XYZ file of C-alpha atoms in Angstrom:
575
model
C 93.136 58.936 98.438
C 90.702 59.073 95.435
C 92.760 58.001 92.132
C 90.363 58.598 89.316
C 91.274 62.163 89.019
C 94.642 61.438 89.126
C 94.256 58.878 86.612
C 92.556 61.338 84.503
C 95.143 63.764 84.572
C 97.668 61.019 83.442
C 95.441 60.029 80.483
C 95.546 63.711 79.471
C 99.364 64.332 79.659
C 101.103 61.296 81.081
C 104.025 59.975 79.043
C 103.028 56.242 79.413
C 100.059 57.187 77.196
C 101.359 59.879 74.966
C 104.195 57.727 73.480
C 102.413 54.292 73.462
C 105.543 52.816 75.290
C 104.623 49.613 77.433
C 104.731 50.617 81.485
C 106.299 48.404 83.970
C 103.870 47.953 86.985
C 104.777 46.756 90.308
C 103.643 43.260 91.361
C 100.055 43.056 92.363
C 100.591 40.864 95.157
C 99.205 42.090 98.320
C 97.453 45.183 96.751
C 94.003 46.305 96.712
C 92.009 44.800 93.582
C 90.498 48.556 92.930
C 94.049 49.907 93.183
C 95.584 47.154 90.548
C 92.884 47.813 88.276
C 93.430 51.534 88.493
C 97.550 50.867 87.980
C 96.730 48.665 85.100
C 95.078 51.999 83.111
C 98.544 53.103 83.158
C 99.243 50.863 79.968
C 97.098 50.833 77.004
C 97.011 47.683 75.867
C 95.723 46.304 78.881
C 92.893 48.758 79.092
C 91.551 48.548 75.451
C 92.928 51.808 74.017
C 93.939 50.638 70.691
C 94.202 54.262 69.700
C 97.074 54.608 72.137
C 98.986 51.207 71.127
C 98.927 52.161 67.480
C 100.234 55.766 68.630
C 103.359 53.948 69.940
C 104.062 52.014 66.762
C 103.201 54.825 64.642
C 105.483 57.037 66.563
C 108.350 54.848 65.743
C 107.289 54.686 62.181
C 107.154 58.430 61.871
C 110.992 58.584 63.512
C 112.339 55.957 61.024
C 110.432 58.071 58.034
C 111.874 61.401 59.342
C 115.608 60.057 58.994
C 114.715 58.386 55.591
C 113.391 61.810 54.114
C 116.542 63.433 54.515
C 118.145 60.713 52.427
C 120.087 59.530 55.436
C 118.888 55.958 55.947
C 117.418 53.036 53.696
C 113.266 53.217 53.611
C 111.669 51.253 56.788
C 110.336 48.082 55.778
C 106.757 49.301 56.700
C 106.578 51.596 53.453
C 104.918 50.122 50.678
C 106.656 50.117 47.330
C 105.450 52.004 44.981
C 104.308 54.507 47.870
C 101.645 57.565 46.770
C 102.831 60.598 47.866
C 100.989 64.074 48.113
C 103.574 67.112 47.975
C 103.212 71.101 47.769
C 103.147 71.959 44.208
C 104.455 75.434 44.967
C 108.008 76.278 45.114
C 109.733 77.465 48.396
C 109.888 81.475 49.093
C 112.038 83.208 51.665
C 110.590 86.110 53.696
C 113.153 88.043 55.436
C 111.883 90.169 58.835
C 114.846 91.572 60.581
C 117.264 89.057 61.425
C 115.105 85.809 60.768
C 114.020 84.352 57.286
C 111.357 82.309 57.180
C 109.489 79.835 54.298
C 106.454 77.909 54.432
C 104.900 75.099 51.609
C 101.347 73.904 51.555
C 99.609 71.255 50.162
C 97.014 72.445 47.778
C 93.423 71.392 48.848
C 92.868 69.455 45.660
C 96.317 67.937 45.233
C 96.060 64.061 44.086
C 98.616 61.577 45.081
C 101.041 60.254 42.791
C 102.597 57.002 42.659
C 106.729 56.811 43.286
C 109.109 54.458 43.486
C 110.354 54.602 47.149
C 113.775 55.893 45.885
C 112.091 58.482 43.922
C 109.561 59.508 46.523
C 112.671 59.778 49.331
C 114.438 62.270 46.492
C 111.382 64.383 46.135
C 111.261 64.705 49.929
C 115.133 65.002 50.468
C 115.001 67.796 47.642
C 112.759 69.476 49.795
C 114.383 69.617 52.774
C 117.869 70.210 51.292
C 116.387 73.672 50.895
C 117.802 74.049 54.562
C 121.173 71.900 54.138
C 123.154 69.857 56.741
C 119.732 68.884 58.475
C 119.537 66.246 60.836
C 116.242 64.487 62.355
C 115.131 66.041 65.754
C 111.870 64.313 66.642
C 108.052 63.381 65.786
C 104.978 63.686 67.620
C 101.598 62.060 66.787
C 98.951 64.614 66.675
C 96.038 62.537 65.885
C 94.794 59.067 64.789
C 91.801 57.778 63.056
C 90.688 54.143 62.841
C 88.542 52.388 60.206
C 88.379 48.903 60.821
C 92.079 48.029 59.357
C 92.801 51.375 58.146
C 94.492 54.108 59.970
C 95.232 57.655 59.335
C 97.454 59.511 61.280
C 98.854 62.993 61.450
C 102.286 63.775 62.882
C 104.704 66.332 63.223
C 108.339 66.010 62.252
C 111.048 68.323 62.896
C 114.599 68.813 61.774
C 117.589 71.077 62.244
C 120.936 71.523 61.115
C 123.755 71.190 63.940
C 124.379 74.506 64.652
C 120.589 75.085 65.333
C 120.600 78.154 62.862
C 117.794 76.502 60.953
C 114.638 74.790 61.563
C 112.323 72.861 59.465
C 109.132 71.566 60.689
C 106.429 69.288 58.611
C 103.062 68.217 59.273
C 102.295 64.959 57.422
C 99.766 62.636 57.117
C 99.939 58.802 57.104
C 97.484 56.528 55.639
C 98.348 52.712 56.744
C 96.892 49.358 57.221
C 97.449 46.206 59.161
C 97.504 45.271 62.675
C 99.402 47.393 65.235
C 102.200 45.180 65.376
C 102.290 45.113 61.616
C 101.348 48.477 59.944
C 102.309 49.352 56.021
C 102.284 52.842 55.199
C 100.268 53.295 52.225
C 100.701 56.928 51.212
C 102.324 59.924 52.842
C 100.672 63.459 52.626
C 103.220 66.411 53.279
C 100.565 69.042 54.340
C 102.906 71.848 55.229
C 106.520 72.435 55.333
C 108.250 75.404 57.425
C 111.258 76.445 57.719
C 113.028 79.305 59.793
C 116.550 80.702 59.746
C 119.040 83.021 61.135
C 121.655 84.603 59.384
C 125.750 84.727 59.982
C 125.866 81.407 61.738
C 123.835 82.479 64.858
C 121.502 79.980 66.533
C 117.658 80.649 66.144
C 117.307 81.053 70.044
C 120.421 80.417 72.628
C 121.024 80.697 75.955
C 123.097 83.523 76.749
C 121.916 84.878 80.273
C 124.428 83.056 82.534
C 127.317 84.345 80.483
C 126.492 87.987 81.073
C 126.400 87.190 84.861
C 129.882 88.732 86.248
C 129.163 87.389 89.828
C 130.209 83.918 90.069
C 128.192 82.976 93.289
C 125.338 84.166 91.167
C 126.305 82.156 88.078
C 126.657 78.841 90.425
C 123.371 79.335 91.777
C 121.600 79.736 88.063
C 123.591 76.890 86.460
C 122.384 74.155 88.716
C 118.760 72.164 88.043
C 116.102 71.710 90.153
C 116.996 67.982 89.885
C 120.175 69.232 91.505
C 118.899 71.426 94.349
C 116.369 68.775 95.050
C 119.262 66.343 95.930
C 121.281 69.006 97.960
C 118.796 71.200 99.913
C 116.643 70.138 102.678
C 113.092 69.212 101.347
C 111.356 70.948 104.040
C 112.784 74.155 102.534
C 110.235 73.994 99.509
C 112.213 73.034 96.747
C 109.540 72.275 94.144
C 109.316 69.978 90.765
C 108.203 72.748 88.131
C 110.323 75.870 88.969
C 107.664 77.894 89.690
C 109.682 80.931 90.861
C 109.508 84.122 88.905
C 111.230 87.271 88.319
C 110.788 91.134 88.020
C 112.204 93.563 85.710
C 112.979 97.108 86.882
C 115.499 100.121 86.524
C 116.587 100.114 90.240
C 119.699 102.691 89.868
C 117.998 104.903 87.121
C 120.677 104.310 84.559
C 118.135 103.435 81.727
C 119.260 99.590 81.928
C 116.846 97.065 83.108
C 117.634 95.078 86.546
C 116.453 91.963 87.204
C 115.175 90.175 90.251
C 115.279 86.588 90.414
C 112.917 84.443 92.983
C 114.850 81.215 94.167
C 113.504 77.944 95.774
C 113.387 77.857 99.511
C 117.067 77.879 101.109
C 118.912 79.817 98.167
C 118.919 83.768 98.513
C 116.870 85.783 96.123
C 119.214 87.537 93.330
C 118.848 91.019 92.350
C 121.049 91.356 89.299
C 122.226 94.898 88.322
C 123.022 95.706 85.144
C 126.185 98.095 83.928
C 127.079 99.730 80.769
C 129.184 96.996 79.514
C 126.085 94.626 79.838
C 127.144 92.644 82.655
C 125.236 91.920 85.687
C 126.242 91.645 89.283
C 124.011 90.323 92.218
C 123.413 93.184 94.850
C 120.538 91.515 96.663
C 122.546 91.544 99.727
C 123.797 94.873 99.985
C 119.958 96.129 99.254
C 118.512 94.010 101.651
C 116.196 91.682 99.921
C 118.560 88.356 99.626
C 115.753 86.289 101.122
C 115.915 82.558 101.568
C 112.172 81.847 101.894
C 110.317 79.963 98.790
C 109.509 82.974 96.487
C 107.428 82.522 93.690
C 106.842 85.907 92.136
C 107.921 89.723 92.731
C 107.220 92.898 90.922
C 109.237 96.162 90.914
C 106.997 99.122 91.081
C 106.965 102.898 92.584
C 104.469 102.687 95.242
C 104.741 106.088 96.907
C 105.571 108.040 93.808
C 109.237 109.277 94.812
C 110.646 108.250 91.533
C 112.292 105.024 92.787
C 111.336 101.563 92.504
C 110.163 99.451 95.549
C 109.295 95.815 95.561
C 106.277 93.305 96.553
C 107.852 89.940 96.864
C 105.436 86.630 97.442
C 107.413 84.656 99.902
C 106.482 81.811 102.234
C 102.551 82.637 102.865
C 102.750 86.182 102.553
C 103.149 89.430 100.428
C 106.047 91.699 101.823
C 106.231 94.954 100.510
C 109.498 97.095 100.735
C 110.069 100.512 100.217
C 113.057 101.695 98.138
C 115.248 104.368 100.099
C 115.497 106.925 97.101
C 119.201 105.151 96.122
C 119.772 103.045 99.278
C 118.770 99.685 100.520
C 114.878 98.225 100.978
C 113.102 98.468 103.896
C 110.355 96.179 104.728
C 107.274 98.444 105.568
C 104.483 95.702 105.790
C 103.035 92.230 104.947
C 100.008 90.421 104.185
C 98.710 87.056 104.573
C 98.042 85.355 101.507
C 98.530 81.630 101.099
C 100.447 80.006 98.693
C 100.734 82.110 95.458
C 101.917 81.895 92.002
C 102.036 85.504 90.175
C 101.141 88.859 90.992
C 99.609 91.814 88.624
C 99.298 95.686 89.507
C 97.338 98.529 88.237
C 95.119 101.267 89.641
C 91.828 99.380 90.112
C 90.054 102.058 91.848
C 91.338 105.309 90.142
C 92.674 107.014 93.427
C 96.344 107.412 91.671
C 98.539 104.524 93.093
C 98.996 100.697 92.496
C 97.050 98.173 93.897
C 97.926 94.123 93.610
C 96.018 91.186 92.539
C 97.598 88.225 93.912
C 97.049 84.521 92.561
C 96.220 81.588 94.131
C 97.348 78.076 93.362
C 97.655 74.817 95.149
C 100.137 72.247 93.263
C 98.976 68.765 92.574
C 102.225 67.852 91.783
C 103.395 68.443 95.178
C 100.640 66.817 96.833
C 98.900 69.901 97.933
C 95.525 69.475 96.421
C 93.964 66.898 93.779
C 91.661 69.496 91.372
C 88.092 68.329 91.366
C 86.597 67.935 89.457
C 89.484 67.583 86.654
C 87.646 69.781 84.147
C 86.051 72.373 86.673
C 88.073 72.678 89.617
C 86.802 74.809 92.870
C 88.875 73.600 95.298
C 91.890 75.345 95.185
C 93.560 78.568 96.578
C 92.185 81.799 97.268
C 92.748 85.087 94.631
C 93.443 88.272 96.524
C 93.033 91.817 95.855
C 94.861 94.386 97.934
C 94.197 97.877 97.803
C 96.945 100.543 98.322
C 95.924 102.793 100.919
C 99.163 104.869 100.748
C 102.420 104.356 103.178
C 102.845 100.879 102.193
C 99.418 99.768 103.696
C 97.449 97.739 101.574
C 93.673 96.394 102.302
C 92.608 93.124 101.504
C 89.413 94.145 99.714
C 88.460 90.709 97.906
C 85.367 90.631 99.584
C 83.952 94.066 99.357
C 84.532 94.271 95.729
C 82.601 91.335 94.804
C 85.740 89.047 93.996
C 84.840 86.606 96.708
C 82.631 84.535 94.755
C 83.891 81.339 92.829
C 87.312 82.160 94.526
C 88.405 78.832 95.176
C 90.218 77.735 91.468
C 93.740 77.140 90.502
C 95.077 80.443 89.132
C 98.361 80.383 87.320
C 98.396 84.043 86.085
C 96.436 87.308 85.966
C 96.207 90.419 83.905
C 94.777 93.612 84.478
C 92.937 94.777 81.175
C 90.690 97.311 80.263
C 88.696 94.613 77.561
C 85.981 96.985 77.350
C 87.734 100.405 76.998
C 85.767 102.407 79.368
C 88.517 103.607 81.361
C 88.795 101.553 84.223
C 90.876 98.178 84.973
C 89.382 94.870 84.549
C 90.677 91.447 85.620
C 91.462 88.405 83.874
C 92.383 85.295 85.751
C 93.810 82.281 83.997
C 93.062 79.148 85.711
C 94.579 75.483 85.360
C 91.779 72.718 85.615
C 88.795 74.789 84.293
C 87.595 77.929 83.056
C 89.385 81.328 83.262
C 87.515 84.498 84.773
C 87.231 87.927 83.261
C 86.040 90.150 86.118
C 84.112 93.679 84.522
C 84.985 96.318 86.839
C 81.835 98.196 87.213
C 82.677 101.446 89.281
C 84.970 99.348 91.755
C 82.915 96.296 91.965
C 83.530 93.215 89.926
C 81.423 90.758 87.638
C 82.734 87.883 85.900
C 81.718 88.006 82.391
C 84.029 85.599 80.793
C 81.263 83.395 79.408
C 79.239 86.280 77.840
C 82.696 87.444 76.618
C 83.295 84.076 75.457
C 86.585 83.611 76.756
C 86.228 81.215 79.613
C 88.617 78.979 77.388
C 88.237 75.727 79.771
C 91.522 74.312 79.486
C 95.088 73.885 81.761
C 95.315 77.505 81.505
C 99.159 78.538 82.523
C 99.594 81.971 81.184
C 98.214 85.268 79.533
C 99.506 88.281 77.221
C 97.707 91.245 75.348
C 98.537 93.072 72.215
C 97.221 94.255 69.080
C 98.047 91.407 66.821
C 95.636 92.600 63.940
C 96.421 96.302 63.789
C 92.844 97.078 64.662
C 93.244 99.140 68.060
C 91.945 96.950 69.968
C 94.166 94.377 72.941
C 93.745 90.970 71.542
C 94.405 88.096 74.110
C 96.825 85.169 73.993
C 96.458 82.438 76.494
C 98.861 79.463 77.063
C 97.541 75.954 77.520
C 98.812 72.818 77.671
C 98.714 70.849 74.398
C 98.314 67.278 74.654
C 98.189 64.984 71.750
C 97.123 61.827 73.583
C 94.421 63.807 75.653
C 92.963 65.000 72.213
C 93.286 61.306 70.700
C 91.701 59.928 73.781
C 88.988 62.595 74.507
C 87.539 62.422 70.886
C 86.612 58.667 71.375
C 83.184 57.498 71.910
C 84.608 55.300 74.907
C 86.011 58.245 76.813
C 83.814 59.268 79.911
C 81.047 57.025 78.692
C 77.699 58.326 80.452
C 79.168 61.711 80.232
C 76.717 64.423 78.535
C 78.399 66.031 75.440
C 79.238 69.241 76.880
C 81.169 67.623 79.520
C 83.016 65.427 76.878
C 83.873 68.462 74.740
C 85.318 70.353 77.810
C 87.475 67.433 77.960
C 88.239 67.593 74.714
C 88.920 71.420 74.642
C 91.076 71.146 77.799
C 93.681 69.333 75.557
C 93.563 71.398 72.334
C 96.369 73.798 73.296
C 96.916 77.666 72.857
C 93.839 80.197 72.290
C 93.877 83.483 70.698
C 91.023 85.877 70.996
C 90.770 88.942 69.063
C 89.223 92.147 71.066
C 86.358 94.088 70.218
C 86.446 97.182 72.036
C 84.021 95.672 74.576
C 81.734 93.126 72.285
C 82.424 89.281 72.946
C 85.840 88.483 71.900
C 86.808 86.430 68.717
C 88.318 83.108 69.070
C 90.871 82.530 65.960
C 90.637 79.049 65.103
C 93.669 76.898 65.664
C 95.121 79.885 67.691
C 96.005 81.699 64.407
C 99.082 78.808 64.007
C 100.254 79.256 67.576
C 97.743 76.334 69.268
C 100.258 73.612 69.518
C 102.537 74.952 71.896
C 103.019 71.546 73.784
C 103.329 71.925 77.860
C 102.886 75.951 77.329
C 103.581 78.110 79.999
C 103.647 82.042 80.158
C 103.965 82.792 76.825
C 104.167 86.440 75.588
C 103.983 88.777 72.675
C 106.998 90.294 71.416
C 108.444 91.815 68.623
C 111.446 89.654 67.782
C 112.415 90.838 64.334
C 111.420 94.528 64.960
C 109.219 94.845 62.280
C 106.198 96.404 64.240
C 104.292 93.140 64.339
C 103.299 91.144 67.353
C 105.248 87.809 67.644
C 104.985 84.978 70.121
C 107.315 83.439 72.345
C 105.768 80.551 74.468
C 108.164 78.883 76.642
C 107.124 74.985 76.926
C 107.882 71.923 78.733
C 107.665 69.915 82.110
C 109.490 67.555 84.259
C 112.463 65.909 82.052
C 112.097 62.300 82.540
C 114.430 59.378 81.844
C 113.547 59.094 78.029
C 114.998 61.737 75.727
C 112.001 61.690 73.644
C 109.735 62.163 76.668
C 107.534 65.752 76.094
């Protein structure tokens, strides 16, 4: 097995590099020297990555400072007394939108630092943070490190919450430090930005209430188990993955005006069909309606394929797509199947203008489950094929991928896709979001497709996970948000001269972009899209997945919800 791509992946995302924590390596006795060399690269201090050694030390300082800034601990020994601080000069102003309130302080560009005794400096910080009383420190992340001899400049994100989680504060601070990695002293603290978010009435900003509304006990029991639990109890051959690539579909199956939920499950567990009643409770009716499949399921859509007013089901399970007809008011009947390999998600639209819904299916081979190592890492083209299925009527779907021009460059790692008339010419184009490389935007030219992603400025080379469409600036054109992985370690490492020595500047820039986070593009009604710097404030979404536009506060403007996270490790601070 070639280890270089795996090492590159871990350099960009791995927790050992991310936190600068020493890694316990196995004894090298009897191992191949090349393997010993590769394993040694997991520990930055053994491989010359001083920035990552420093990141671990700075992270500890950041955590200590986060508690000290609240006035809940003595000053860390590494803080110089007196301390130079730059603080926002404006007062805090709260803005209310719906049930939420937000406040933001920014450091003026021309702000100068003032010298404070440590107690005085702490009082200034505590005074700012006490605008949200009863806060406790939640965590820190080292976003960037710059080295100049013994001088170190580090950018960190700090977070605090109150115990009821009705209020959150997030700060971006820059530390100026000096000294050796084991003996760093903080000379200056610049509080560049401070944001607050709160919700009135003692209600948490966000809370998982889903299981509380499921009246069916068997369904509740299934959904309260973690994937880690399932992997210890279900047969591994059934396909219980690490990452939870199991989608869901929304639809009104009984036409009562309330949305129901079809939940895809890992292999060995039956899929759920949670039907909502007017009390707001959900009952599982999957077995009753004939869709309680136990095959590993990854995506589904509830759609009316035949125009009879009742929503049907298409399900990606096993290595096939399954098309089910919903008998009016009755059970589902399997009408047809199509071989499609390993899929991650589905999208539907009428691409050929014949007044019925067609299906685009995204193919993905997971490197985390031993299916494929992406090569090359930044532009992988050894993944799984995507498919376009044309609806021929009577639940017959024809694979037209080749005939419509989608077979070229069709072995990528596609996580999600959307039909999108980006050029506003009346037909449906296709956007495919790819992991390990460039995204694709296929323009629909009379039923045949041409990839115009580069010309439209949306290749967005990154660890693409999801996409959402919406008009965020109110100009009448749909804009595009792409969920990408944000890796602080990747940004620090890929920006250094020693990273991938010998590679050309363009390739090095691709690797750096791969770790930068989410992207936002403004639609121009057919012209090249405009990328918004810093994703308009939503770039750092951690390990982001399928972010979506939604109007949380019902003020008529598009907000963003971006789920994030990866495999939960033994360290509570990991990712």
